[in-house]
Amino acid sequence: MREPSDEDLMARVASGDAGAFRVLSARHAPRAVALARRYLSSDADAEDVAQEALLRVWRAAPSWQPTARFTTWFYRIVVNLCLNQKRRAEPAPLDDVPEPVDPTPDAEARWEEAQERDRIADAVSHLPDRQRAALLLTYWEGLSNSAVADALGTTVGSVETLLVRARKALRDRLQPREGGK
């Protein structure tokens, strides 16, 4: 027996089926948390955003119209909540304490990989909100440009432009600077 589609589950949720909502939540909550975490860089904020997005799905279910795929609609909710969270958040001081070095033989390589991941995450965090959203939805969530356009409420051409600009900004920020740094 095949799994019910998201759209079938939403139809059941619209009629108040809590079991269908649990299935839909279990299916999409982990990716919502992951997307929000990449966007907000905070586990607690990411979980709050995912929970709020699911709450909004439950509330909107009776009036939901399947004009786009459920995932497109849901990711749009998550991205919008992330944008709202970022607008409300005050900048927190960064902890300058480096991660402890693991004494095992591959520790240096793992440390360098972690540093590179942190450097990339920092570069992504400095992108303008719409560029970051397009980049995360495309490369981390694997959505097509069309689905990203739907999620961001824009055109495919605009998504392509956002991605070109985001990649250029990342290249500029990540390329080695003169003087060895």
JSON list of N, CA and C in Angstrom, two decimals, residues 15-94:
[
{"chain": "A", "resi": 15, "resn": "SER", "atom": "N", "xyz": [-10.38, 18.36, 7.37]},
{"chain": "A", "resi": 15, "resn": "SER", "atom": "CA", "xyz": [-11.60, 17.89, 8.03]},
{"chain": "A", "resi": 15, "resn": "SER", "atom": "C", "xyz": [-11.34, 17.56, 9.51]},
{"chain": "A", "resi": 16, "resn": "GLY", "atom": "N", "xyz": [-10.17, 17.93, 10.02]},
{"chain": "A", "resi": 16, "resn": "GLY", "atom": "CA", "xyz": [-9.89, 17.77, 11.44]},
{"chain": "A", "resi": 16, "resn": "GLY", "atom": "C", "xyz": [-9.22, 16.46, 11.83]},
{"chain": "A", "resi": 17, "resn": "ASP", "atom": "N", "xyz": [-8.67, 15.74, 10.87]},
{"chain": "A", "resi": 17, "resn": "ASP", "atom": "CA", "xyz": [-8.02, 14.45, 11.14]},
{"chain": "A", "resi": 17, "resn": "ASP", "atom": "C", "xyz": [-6.64, 14.68, 11.76]},
{"chain": "A", "resi": 18, "resn": "ALA", "atom": "N", "xyz": [-6.55, 14.52, 13.08]},
{"chain": "A", "resi": 18, "resn": "ALA", "atom": "CA", "xyz": [-5.28, 14.75, 13.79]},
{"chain": "A", "resi": 18, "resn": "ALA", "atom": "C", "xyz": [-4.24, 13.71, 13.41]},
{"chain": "A", "resi": 19, "resn": "GLY", "atom": "N", "xyz": [-4.66, 12.50, 13.11]},
{"chain": "A", "resi": 19, "resn": "GLY", "atom": "CA", "xyz": [-3.72, 11.45, 12.70]},
{"chain": "A", "resi": 19, "resn": "GLY", "atom": "C", "xyz": [-3.03, 11.81, 11.40]},
{"chain": "A", "resi": 20, "resn": "ALA", "atom": "N", "xyz": [-3.78, 12.36, 10.45]},
{"chain": "A", "resi": 20, "resn": "ALA", "atom": "CA", "xyz": [-3.19, 12.78, 9.18]},
{"chain": "A", "resi": 20, "resn": "ALA", "atom": "C", "xyz": [-2.20, 13.92, 9.42]},
{"chain": "A", "resi": 21, "resn": "PHE", "atom": "N", "xyz": [-2.53, 14.80, 10.36]},
{"chain": "A", "resi": 21, "resn": "PHE", "atom": "CA", "xyz": [-1.62, 15.90, 10.68]},
{"chain": "A", "resi": 21, "resn": "PHE", "atom": "C", "xyz": [-0.33, 15.37, 11.29]},
{"chain": "A", "resi": 22, "resn": "ARG", "atom": "N", "xyz": [-0.43, 14.35, 12.15]},
{"chain": "A", "resi": 22, "resn": "ARG", "atom": "CA", "xyz": [0.77, 13.75, 12.74]},
{"chain": "A", "resi": 22, "resn": "ARG", "atom": "C", "xyz": [1.67, 13.16, 11.66]},
{"chain": "A", "resi": 23, "resn": "VAL", "atom": "N", "xyz": [1.07, 12.48, 10.68]},
{"chain": "A", "resi": 23, "resn": "VAL", "atom": "CA", "xyz": [1.85, 11.90, 9.58]},
{"chain": "A", "resi": 23, "resn": "VAL", "atom": "C", "xyz": [2.53, 13.01, 8.78]},
{"chain": "A", "resi": 24, "resn": "LEU", "atom": "N", "xyz": [1.78, 14.05, 8.45]},
{"chain": "A", "resi": 24, "resn": "LEU", "atom": "CA", "xyz": [2.32, 15.18, 7.70]},
{"chain": "A", "resi": 24, "resn": "LEU", "atom": "C", "xyz": [3.45, 15.86, 8.49]},
{"chain": "A", "resi": 25, "resn": "SER", "atom": "N", "xyz": [3.24, 16.03, 9.78]},
{"chain": "A", "resi": 25, "resn": "SER", "atom": "CA", "xyz": [4.26, 16.65, 10.64]},
{"chain": "A", "resi": 25, "resn": "SER", "atom": "C", "xyz": [5.52, 15.80, 10.69]},
{"chain": "A", "resi": 26, "resn": "ALA", "atom": "N", "xyz": [5.35, 14.51, 10.90]},
{"chain": "A", "resi": 26, "resn": "ALA", "atom": "CA", "xyz": [6.51, 13.61, 10.98]},
{"chain": "A", "resi": 26, "resn": "ALA", "atom": "C", "xyz": [7.28, 13.61, 9.67]},
{"chain": "A", "resi": 27, "resn": "ARG", "atom": "N", "xyz": [6.57, 13.74, 8.57]},
{"chain": "A", "resi": 27, "resn": "ARG", "atom": "CA", "xyz": [7.20, 13.72, 7.25]},
{"chain": "A", "resi": 27, "resn": "ARG", "atom": "C", "xyz": [8.01, 14.98, 6.98]},
{"chain": "A", "resi": 28, "resn": "HIS", "atom": "N", "xyz": [7.52, 16.14, 7.44]},
{"chain": "A", "resi": 28, "resn": "HIS", "atom": "CA", "xyz": [8.13, 17.41, 7.04]},
{"chain": "A", "resi": 28, "resn": "HIS", "atom": "C", "xyz": [8.82, 18.20, 8.14]},
{"chain": "A", "resi": 29, "resn": "ALA", "atom": "N", "xyz": [8.57, 17.89, 9.39]},
{"chain": "A", "resi": 29, "resn": "ALA", "atom": "CA", "xyz": [9.19, 18.65, 10.49]},
{"chain": "A", "resi": 29, "resn": "ALA", "atom": "C", "xyz": [10.71, 18.59, 10.46]},
{"chain": "A", "resi": 30, "resn": "PRO", "atom": "N", "xyz": [11.33, 17.42, 10.25]},
{"chain": "A", "resi": 30, "resn": "PRO", "atom": "CA", "xyz": [12.80, 17.40, 10.26]},
{"chain": "A", "resi": 30, "resn": "PRO", "atom": "C", "xyz": [13.43, 18.31, 9.21]},
{"chain": "A", "resi": 31, "resn": "ARG", "atom": "N", "xyz": [12.86, 18.35, 8.02]},
{"chain": "A", "resi": 31, "resn": "ARG", "atom": "CA", "xyz": [13.42, 19.21, 6.97]},
{"chain": "A", "resi": 31, "resn": "ARG", "atom": "C", "xyz": [13.13, 20.68, 7.27]},
{"chain": "A", "resi": 32, "resn": "ALA", "atom": "N", "xyz": [11.99, 20.96, 7.89]},
{"chain": "A", "resi": 32, "resn": "ALA", "atom": "CA", "xyz": [11.69, 22.34, 8.26]},
{"chain": "A", "resi": 32, "resn": "ALA", "atom": "C", "xyz": [12.68, 22.83, 9.31]},
{"chain": "A", "resi": 33, "resn": "VAL", "atom": "N", "xyz": [12.98, 21.98, 10.29]},
{"chain": "A", "resi": 33, "resn": "VAL", "atom": "CA", "xyz": [13.96, 22.35, 11.32]},
{"chain": "A", "resi": 33, "resn": "VAL", "atom": "C", "xyz": [15.33, 22.56, 10.68]},
{"chain": "A", "resi": 34, "resn": "ALA", "atom": "N", "xyz": [15.70, 21.66, 9.77]},
{"chain": "A", "resi": 34, "resn": "ALA", "atom": "CA", "xyz": [17.02, 21.76, 9.12]},
{"chain": "A", "resi": 34, "resn": "ALA", "atom": "C", "xyz": [17.13, 23.05, 8.31]},
{"chain": "A", "resi": 35, "resn": "LEU", "atom": "N", "xyz": [16.08, 23.37, 7.55]},
{"chain": "A", "resi": 35, "resn": "LEU", "atom": "CA", "xyz": [16.09, 24.60, 6.76]},
{"chain": "A", "resi": 35, "resn": "LEU", "atom": "C", "xyz": [16.19, 25.82, 7.68]},
{"chain": "A", "resi": 36, "resn": "ALA", "atom": "N", "xyz": [15.37, 25.85, 8.70]},
{"chain": "A", "resi": 36, "resn": "ALA", "atom": "CA", "xyz": [15.38, 26.99, 9.62]},
{"chain": "A", "resi": 36, "resn": "ALA", "atom": "C", "xyz": [16.71, 27.10, 10.35]},
{"chain": "A", "resi": 37, "resn": "ARG", "atom": "N", "xyz": [17.31, 25.96, 10.70]},
{"chain": "A", "resi": 37, "resn": "ARG", "atom": "CA", "xyz": [18.60, 25.98, 11.40]},
{"chain": "A", "resi": 37, "resn": "ARG", "atom": "C", "xyz": [19.68, 26.60, 10.50]},
{"chain": "A", "resi": 38, "resn": "ARG", "atom": "N", "xyz": [19.67, 26.24, 9.23]},
{"chain": "A", "resi": 38, "resn": "ARG", "atom": "CA", "xyz": [20.66, 26.81, 8.30]},
{"chain": "A", "resi": 38, "resn": "ARG", "atom": "C", "xyz": [20.43, 28.30, 8.12]},
{"chain": "A", "resi": 39, "resn": "TYR", "atom": "N", "xyz": [19.18, 28.67, 8.17]},
{"chain": "A", "resi": 39, "resn": "TYR", "atom": "CA", "xyz": [18.84, 30.06, 7.96]},
{"chain": "A", "resi": 39, "resn": "TYR", "atom": "C", "xyz": [19.11, 30.90, 9.20]},
{"chain": "A", "resi": 40, "resn": "LEU", "atom": "N", "xyz": [18.80, 30.37, 10.37]},
{"chain": "A", "resi": 40, "resn": "LEU", "atom": "CA", "xyz": [18.89, 31.13, 11.61]},
{"chain": "A", "resi": 40, "resn": "LEU", "atom": "C", "xyz": [20.13, 30.82, 12.44]},
{"chain": "A", "resi": 41, "resn": "SER", "atom": "N", "xyz": [20.77, 29.71, 12.19]},
{"chain": "A", "resi": 41, "resn": "SER", "atom": "CA", "xyz": [21.97, 29.28, 12.94]},
{"chain": "A", "resi": 41, "resn": "SER", "atom": "C", "xyz": [21.71, 29.09, 14.43]},
{"chain": "A", "resi": 42, "resn": "SER", "atom": "N", "xyz": [20.49, 28.74, 14.79]},
{"chain": "A", "resi": 42, "resn": "SER", "atom": "CA", "xyz": [20.15, 28.50, 16.19]},
{"chain": "A", "resi": 42, "resn": "SER", "atom": "C", "xyz": [19.19, 27.33, 16.26]},
{"chain": "A", "resi": 43, "resn": "ASP", "atom": "N", "xyz": [19.57, 26.30, 17.00]},
{"chain": "A", "resi": 43, "resn": "ASP", "atom": "CA", "xyz": [18.71, 25.13, 17.13]},
{"chain": "A", "resi": 43, "resn": "ASP", "atom": "C", "xyz": [17.37, 25.48, 17.75]},
{"chain": "A", "resi": 44, "resn": "ALA", "atom": "N", "xyz": [17.39, 26.25, 18.83]},
{"chain": "A", "resi": 44, "resn": "ALA", "atom": "CA", "xyz": [16.15, 26.59, 19.52]},
{"chain": "A", "resi": 44, "resn": "ALA", "atom": "C", "xyz": [15.22, 27.41, 18.62]},
{"chain": "A", "resi": 45, "resn": "ASP", "atom": "N", "xyz": [15.77, 28.42, 17.95]},
{"chain": "A", "resi": 45, "resn": "ASP", "atom": "CA", "xyz": [14.96, 29.24, 17.04]},
{"chain": "A", "resi": 45, "resn": "ASP", "atom": "C", "xyz": [14.43, 28.41, 15.88]},
{"chain": "A", "resi": 46, "resn": "ALA", "atom": "N", "xyz": [15.25, 27.50, 15.37]},
{"chain": "A", "resi": 46, "resn": "ALA", "atom": "CA", "xyz": [14.83, 26.66, 14.25]},
{"chain": "A", "resi": 46, "resn": "ALA", "atom": "C", "xyz": [13.67, 25.76, 14.66]},
{"chain": "A", "resi": 47, "resn": "GLU", "atom": "N", "xyz": [13.75, 25.18, 15.84]},
{"chain": "A", "resi": 47, "resn": "GLU", "atom": "CA", "xyz": [12.66, 24.33, 16.31]},
{"chain": "A", "resi": 47, "resn": "GLU", "atom": "C", "xyz": [11.39, 25.14, 16.54]},
{"chain": "A", "resi": 48, "resn": "ASP", "atom": "N", "xyz": [11.53, 26.36, 17.06]},
{"chain": "A", "resi": 48, "resn": "ASP", "atom": "CA", "xyz": [10.37, 27.23, 17.25]},
{"chain": "A", "resi": 48, "resn": "ASP", "atom": "C", "xyz": [9.72, 27.57, 15.91]},
{"chain": "A", "resi": 49, "resn": "VAL", "atom": "N", "xyz": [10.54, 27.88, 14.91]},
{"chain": "A", "resi": 49, "resn": "VAL", "atom": "CA", "xyz": [10.02, 28.22, 13.59]},
{"chain": "A", "resi": 49, "resn": "VAL", "atom": "C", "xyz": [9.29, 27.02, 12.98]},
{"chain": "A", "resi": 50, "resn": "ALA", "atom": "N", "xyz": [9.89, 25.84, 13.07]},
{"chain": "A", "resi": 50, "resn": "ALA", "atom": "CA", "xyz": [9.25, 24.64, 12.51]},
{"chain": "A", "resi": 50, "resn": "ALA", "atom": "C", "xyz": [7.93, 24.37, 13.20]},
{"chain": "A", "resi": 51, "resn": "GLN", "atom": "N", "xyz": [7.90, 24.50, 14.52]},
{"chain": "A", "resi": 51, "resn": "GLN", "atom": "CA", "xyz": [6.66, 24.28, 15.26]},
{"chain": "A", "resi": 51, "resn": "GLN", "atom": "C", "xyz": [5.59, 25.29, 14.87]},
{"chain": "A", "resi": 52, "resn": "GLU", "atom": "N", "xyz": [5.99, 26.55, 14.74]},
{"chain": "A", "resi": 52, "resn": "GLU", "atom": "CA", "xyz": [5.03, 27.59, 14.33]},
{"chain": "A", "resi": 52, "resn": "GLU", "atom": "C", "xyz": [4.53, 27.33, 12.91]},
{"chain": "A", "resi": 53, "resn": "ALA", "atom": "N", "xyz": [5.42, 26.89, 12.03]},
{"chain": "A", "resi": 53, "resn": "ALA", "atom": "CA", "xyz": [5.01, 26.58, 10.65]},
{"chain": "A", "resi": 53, "resn": "ALA", "atom": "C", "xyz": [3.98, 25.46, 10.64]},
{"chain": "A", "resi": 54, "resn": "LEU", "atom": "N", "xyz": [4.20, 24.43, 11.43]},
{"chain": "A", "resi": 54, "resn": "LEU", "atom": "CA", "xyz": [3.24, 23.32, 11.49]},
{"chain": "A", "resi": 54, "resn": "LEU", "atom": "C", "xyz": [1.91, 23.78, 12.10]},
{"chain": "A", "resi": 55, "resn": "LEU", "atom": "N", "xyz": [1.98, 24.65, 13.09]},
{"chain": "A", "resi": 55, "resn": "LEU", "atom": "CA", "xyz": [0.76, 25.20, 13.67]},
{"chain": "A", "resi": 55, "resn": "LEU", "atom": "C", "xyz": [-0.03, 25.98, 12.62]},
{"chain": "A", "resi": 56, "resn": "ARG", "atom": "N", "xyz": [0.68, 26.73, 11.80]},
{"chain": "A", "resi": 56, "resn": "ARG", "atom": "CA", "xyz": [0.01, 27.49, 10.73]},
{"chain": "A", "resi": 56, "resn": "ARG", "atom": "C", "xyz": [-0.60, 26.56, 9.68]},
{"chain": "A", "resi": 57, "resn": "VAL", "atom": "N", "xyz": [0.07, 25.44, 9.42]},
{"chain": "A", "resi": 57, "resn": "VAL", "atom": "CA", "xyz": [-0.50, 24.45, 8.50]},
{"chain": "A", "resi": 57, "resn": "VAL", "atom": "C", "xyz": [-1.83, 23.95, 9.06]},
{"chain": "A", "resi": 58, "resn": "TRP", "atom": "N", "xyz": [-1.85, 23.59, 10.34]},
{"chain": "A", "resi": 58, "resn": "TRP", "atom": "CA", "xyz": [-3.07, 23.08, 10.98]},
{"chain": "A", "resi": 58, "resn": "TRP", "atom": "C", "xyz": [-4.19, 24.12, 10.89]},
{"chain": "A", "resi": 59, "resn": "ARG", "atom": "N", "xyz": [-3.86, 25.37, 11.21]},
{"chain": "A", "resi": 59, "resn": "ARG", "atom": "CA", "xyz": [-4.87, 26.43, 11.19]},
{"chain": "A", "resi": 59, "resn": "ARG", "atom": "C", "xyz": [-5.37, 26.74, 9.78]},
{"chain": "A", "resi": 60, "resn": "ALA", "atom": "N", "xyz": [-4.48, 26.67, 8.80]},
{"chain": "A", "resi": 60, "resn": "ALA", "atom": "CA", "xyz": [-4.84, 27.04, 7.43]},
{"chain": "A", "resi": 60, "resn": "ALA", "atom": "C", "xyz": [-5.44, 25.87, 6.65]},
{"chain": "A", "resi": 61, "resn": "ALA", "atom": "N", "xyz": [-5.38, 24.68, 7.18]},
{"chain": "A", "resi": 61, "resn": "ALA", "atom": "CA", "xyz": [-5.82, 23.49, 6.44]},
{"chain": "A", "resi": 61, "resn": "ALA", "atom": "C", "xyz": [-7.24, 23.60, 5.89]},
{"chain": "A", "resi": 62, "resn": "PRO", "atom": "N", "xyz": [-8.22, 24.10, 6.67]},
{"chain": "A", "resi": 62, "resn": "PRO", "atom": "CA", "xyz": [-9.57, 24.17, 6.12]},
{"chain": "A", "resi": 62, "resn": "PRO", "atom": "C", "xyz": [-9.71, 25.05, 4.88]},
{"chain": "A", "resi": 63, "resn": "SER", "atom": "N", "xyz": [-8.84, 26.05, 4.74]},
{"chain": "A", "resi": 63, "resn": "SER", "atom": "CA", "xyz": [-8.94, 26.95, 3.58]},
{"chain": "A", "resi": 63, "resn": "SER", "atom": "C", "xyz": [-7.84, 26.71, 2.55]},
{"chain": "A", "resi": 64, "resn": "TRP", "atom": "N", "xyz": [-7.00, 25.70, 2.77]},
{"chain": "A", "resi": 64, "resn": "TRP", "atom": "CA", "xyz": [-5.88, 25.44, 1.86]},
{"chain": "A", "resi": 64, "resn": "TRP", "atom": "C", "xyz": [-6.38, 24.99, 0.50]},
{"chain": "A", "resi": 65, "resn": "GLN", "atom": "N", "xyz": [-5.82, 25.59, -0.55]},
{"chain": "A", "resi": 65, "resn": "GLN", "atom": "CA", "xyz": [-6.13, 25.21, -1.92]},
{"chain": "A", "resi": 65, "resn": "GLN", "atom": "C", "xyz": [-4.87, 24.67, -2.56]},
{"chain": "A", "resi": 66, "resn": "PRO", "atom": "N", "xyz": [-4.89, 23.45, -3.08]},
{"chain": "A", "resi": 66, "resn": "PRO", "atom": "CA", "xyz": [-3.67, 22.86, -3.65]},
{"chain": "A", "resi": 66, "resn": "PRO", "atom": "C", "xyz": [-3.29, 23.44, -5.02]},
{"chain": "A", "resi": 67, "resn": "THR", "atom": "N", "xyz": [-3.01, 24.74, -5.06]},
{"chain": "A", "resi": 67, "resn": "THR", "atom": "CA", "xyz": [-2.58, 25.36, -6.32]},
{"chain": "A", "resi": 67, "resn": "THR", "atom": "C", "xyz": [-1.11, 25.10, -6.58]},
{"chain": "A", "resi": 68, "resn": "ALA", "atom": "N", "xyz": [-0.36, 24.80, -5.53]},
{"chain": "A", "resi": 68, "resn": "ALA", "atom": "CA", "xyz": [1.05, 24.42, -5.64]},
{"chain": "A", "resi": 68, "resn": "ALA", "atom": "C", "xyz": [1.26, 23.19, -4.78]},
{"chain": "A", "resi": 69, "resn": "ARG", "atom": "N", "xyz": [2.42, 22.56, -4.92]},
{"chain": "A", "resi": 69, "resn": "ARG", "atom": "CA", "xyz": [2.71, 21.40, -4.08]},
{"chain": "A", "resi": 69, "resn": "ARG", "atom": "C", "xyz": [2.72, 21.82, -2.61]},
{"chain": "A", "resi": 70, "resn": "PHE", "atom": "N", "xyz": [2.34, 20.91, -1.75]},
{"chain": "A", "resi": 70, "resn": "PHE", "atom": "CA", "xyz": [2.33, 21.19, -0.32]},
{"chain": "A", "resi": 70, "resn": "PHE", "atom": "C", "xyz": [3.70, 21.65, 0.15]},
{"chain": "A", "resi": 71, "resn": "THR", "atom": "N", "xyz": [4.76, 20.96, -0.30]},
{"chain": "A", "resi": 71, "resn": "THR", "atom": "CA", "xyz": [6.10, 21.30, 0.18]},
{"chain": "A", "resi": 71, "resn": "THR", "atom": "C", "xyz": [6.48, 22.73, -0.20]},
{"chain": "A", "resi": 72, "resn": "THR", "atom": "N", "xyz": [6.09, 23.17, -1.37]},
{"chain": "A", "resi": 72, "resn": "THR", "atom": "CA", "xyz": [6.39, 24.54, -1.80]},
{"chain": "A", "resi": 72, "resn": "THR", "atom": "C", "xyz": [5.72, 25.53, -0.86]},
{"chain": "A", "resi": 73, "resn": "TRP", "atom": "N", "xyz": [4.45, 25.29, -0.57]},
{"chain": "A", "resi": 73, "resn": "TRP", "atom": "CA", "xyz": [3.68, 26.15, 0.33]},
{"chain": "A", "resi": 73, "resn": "TRP", "atom": "C", "xyz": [4.29, 26.13, 1.73]},
{"chain": "A", "resi": 74, "resn": "PHE", "atom": "N", "xyz": [4.61, 24.94, 2.20]},
{"chain": "A", "resi": 74, "resn": "PHE", "atom": "CA", "xyz": [5.15, 24.78, 3.55]},
{"chain": "A", "resi": 74, "resn": "PHE", "atom": "C", "xyz": [6.51, 25.46, 3.68]},
{"chain": "A", "resi": 75, "resn": "TYR", "atom": "N", "xyz": [7.40, 25.29, 2.69]},
{"chain": "A", "resi": 75, "resn": "TYR", "atom": "CA", "xyz": [8.71, 25.95, 2.75]},
{"chain": "A", "resi": 75, "resn": "TYR", "atom": "C", "xyz": [8.57, 27.46, 2.71]},
{"chain": "A", "resi": 76, "resn": "ARG", "atom": "N", "xyz": [7.57, 27.94, 2.01]},
{"chain": "A", "resi": 76, "resn": "ARG", "atom": "CA", "xyz": [7.35, 29.39, 1.99]},
{"chain": "A", "resi": 76, "resn": "ARG", "atom": "C", "xyz": [7.00, 29.88, 3.39]},
{"chain": "A", "resi": 77, "resn": "ILE", "atom": "N", "xyz": [6.17, 29.12, 4.09]},
{"chain": "A", "resi": 77, "resn": "ILE", "atom": "CA", "xyz": [5.83, 29.48, 5.47]},
{"chain": "A", "resi": 77, "resn": "ILE", "atom": "C", "xyz": [7.09, 29.50, 6.32]},
{"chain": "A", "resi": 78, "resn": "VAL", "atom": "N", "xyz": [7.91, 28.46, 6.20]},
{"chain": "A", "resi": 78, "resn": "VAL", "atom": "CA", "xyz": [9.14, 28.36, 7.00]},
{"chain": "A", "resi": 78, "resn": "VAL", "atom": "C", "xyz": [10.07, 29.54, 6.70]},
{"chain": "A", "resi": 79, "resn": "VAL", "atom": "N", "xyz": [10.28, 29.83, 5.43]},
{"chain": "A", "resi": 79, "resn": "VAL", "atom": "CA", "xyz": [11.18, 30.94, 5.05]},
{"chain": "A", "resi": 79, "resn": "VAL", "atom": "C", "xyz": [10.64, 32.27, 5.58]},
{"chain": "A", "resi": 80, "resn": "ASN", "atom": "N", "xyz": [9.34, 32.50, 5.43]},
{"chain": "A", "resi": 80, "resn": "ASN", "atom": "CA", "xyz": [8.76, 33.75, 5.92]},
{"chain": "A", "resi": 80, "resn": "ASN", "atom": "C", "xyz": [8.92, 33.88, 7.44]},
{"chain": "A", "resi": 81, "resn": "LEU", "atom": "N", "xyz": [8.72, 32.78, 8.16]},
{"chain": "A", "resi": 81, "resn": "LEU", "atom": "CA", "xyz": [8.90, 32.81, 9.61]},
{"chain": "A", "resi": 81, "resn": "LEU", "atom": "C", "xyz": [10.37, 33.08, 9.97]},
{"chain": "A", "resi": 82, "resn": "CYS", "atom": "N", "xyz": [11.28, 32.51, 9.19]},
{"chain": "A", "resi": 82, "resn": "CYS", "atom": "CA", "xyz": [12.71, 32.77, 9.43]},
{"chain": "A", "resi": 82, "resn": "CYS", "atom": "C", "xyz": [13.03, 34.25, 9.22]},
{"chain": "A", "resi": 83, "resn": "LEU", "atom": "N", "xyz": [12.48, 34.82, 8.15]},
{"chain": "A", "resi": 83, "resn": "LEU", "atom": "CA", "xyz": [12.71, 36.25, 7.89]},
{"chain": "A", "resi": 83, "resn": "LEU", "atom": "C", "xyz": [12.17, 37.09, 9.05]},
{"chain": "A", "resi": 84, "resn": "ASN", "atom": "N", "xyz": [10.97, 36.74, 9.52]},
{"chain": "A", "resi": 84, "resn": "ASN", "atom": "CA", "xyz": [10.39, 37.48, 10.65]},
{"chain": "A", "resi": 84, "resn": "ASN", "atom": "C", "xyz": [11.26, 37.34, 11.89]},
{"chain": "A", "resi": 85, "resn": "GLN", "atom": "N", "xyz": [11.73, 36.13, 12.15]},
{"chain": "A", "resi": 85, "resn": "GLN", "atom": "CA", "xyz": [12.58, 35.88, 13.32]},
{"chain": "A", "resi": 85, "resn": "GLN", "atom": "C", "xyz": [13.87, 36.70, 13.23]},
{"chain": "A", "resi": 86, "resn": "LYS", "atom": "N", "xyz": [14.48, 36.74, 12.05]},
{"chain": "A", "resi": 86, "resn": "LYS", "atom": "CA", "xyz": [15.72, 37.50, 11.88]},
{"chain": "A", "resi": 86, "resn": "LYS", "atom": "C", "xyz": [15.48, 39.00, 12.08]},
{"chain": "A", "resi": 87, "resn": "ARG", "atom": "N", "xyz": [14.33, 39.49, 11.66]},
{"chain": "A", "resi": 87, "resn": "ARG", "atom": "CA", "xyz": [14.03, 40.91, 11.84]},
{"chain": "A", "resi": 87, "resn": "ARG", "atom": "C", "xyz": [13.88, 41.26, 13.31]},
{"chain": "A", "resi": 88, "resn": "ARG", "atom": "N", "xyz": [13.31, 40.32, 14.09]},
{"chain": "A", "resi": 88, "resn": "ARG", "atom": "CA", "xyz": [13.09, 40.57, 15.51]},
{"chain": "A", "resi": 88, "resn": "ARG", "atom": "C", "xyz": [14.35, 40.35, 16.34]},
{"chain": "A", "resi": 89, "resn": "ALA", "atom": "N", "xyz": [15.21, 39.48, 15.88]},
{"chain": "A", "resi": 89, "resn": "ALA", "atom": "CA", "xyz": [16.37, 39.09, 16.68]},
{"chain": "A", "resi": 89, "resn": "ALA", "atom": "C", "xyz": [17.38, 40.22, 16.77]},
{"chain": "A", "resi": 90, "resn": "GLU", "atom": "N", "xyz": [17.94, 40.36, 17.95]},
{"chain": "A", "resi": 90, "resn": "GLU", "atom": "CA", "xyz": [19.04, 41.30, 18.12]},
{"chain": "A", "resi": 90, "resn": "GLU", "atom": "C", "xyz": [20.33, 40.53, 17.93]},
{"chain": "A", "resi": 91, "resn": "PRO", "atom": "N", "xyz": [21.34, 41.18, 17.37]},
{"chain": "A", "resi": 91, "resn": "PRO", "atom": "CA", "xyz": [22.60, 40.46, 17.19]},
{"chain": "A", "resi": 91, "resn": "PRO", "atom": "C", "xyz": [23.18, 40.03, 18.54]},
{"chain": "A", "resi": 92, "resn": "ALA", "atom": "N", "xyz": [23.60, 38.79, 18.60]},
{"chain": "A", "resi": 92, "resn": "ALA", "atom": "CA", "xyz": [24.20, 38.26, 19.83]},
{"chain": "A", "resi": 92, "resn": "ALA", "atom": "C", "xyz": [25.72, 38.29, 19.67]},
{"chain": "A", "resi": 93, "resn": "PRO", "atom": "N", "xyz": [26.44, 38.51, 20.76]},
{"chain": "A", "resi": 93, "resn": "PRO", "atom": "CA", "xyz": [27.90, 38.49, 20.64]},
{"chain": "A", "resi": 93, "resn": "PRO", "atom": "C", "xyz": [28.39, 37.10, 20.26]},
{"chain": "A", "resi": 94, "resn": "LEU", "atom": "N", "xyz": [29.39, 37.07, 19.41]},
{"chain": "A", "resi": 94, "resn": "LEU", "atom": "CA", "xyz": [29.93, 35.79, 18.97]},
{"chain": "A", "resi": 94, "resn": "LEU", "atom": "C", "xyz": [30.93, 35.28, 19.98]}
]
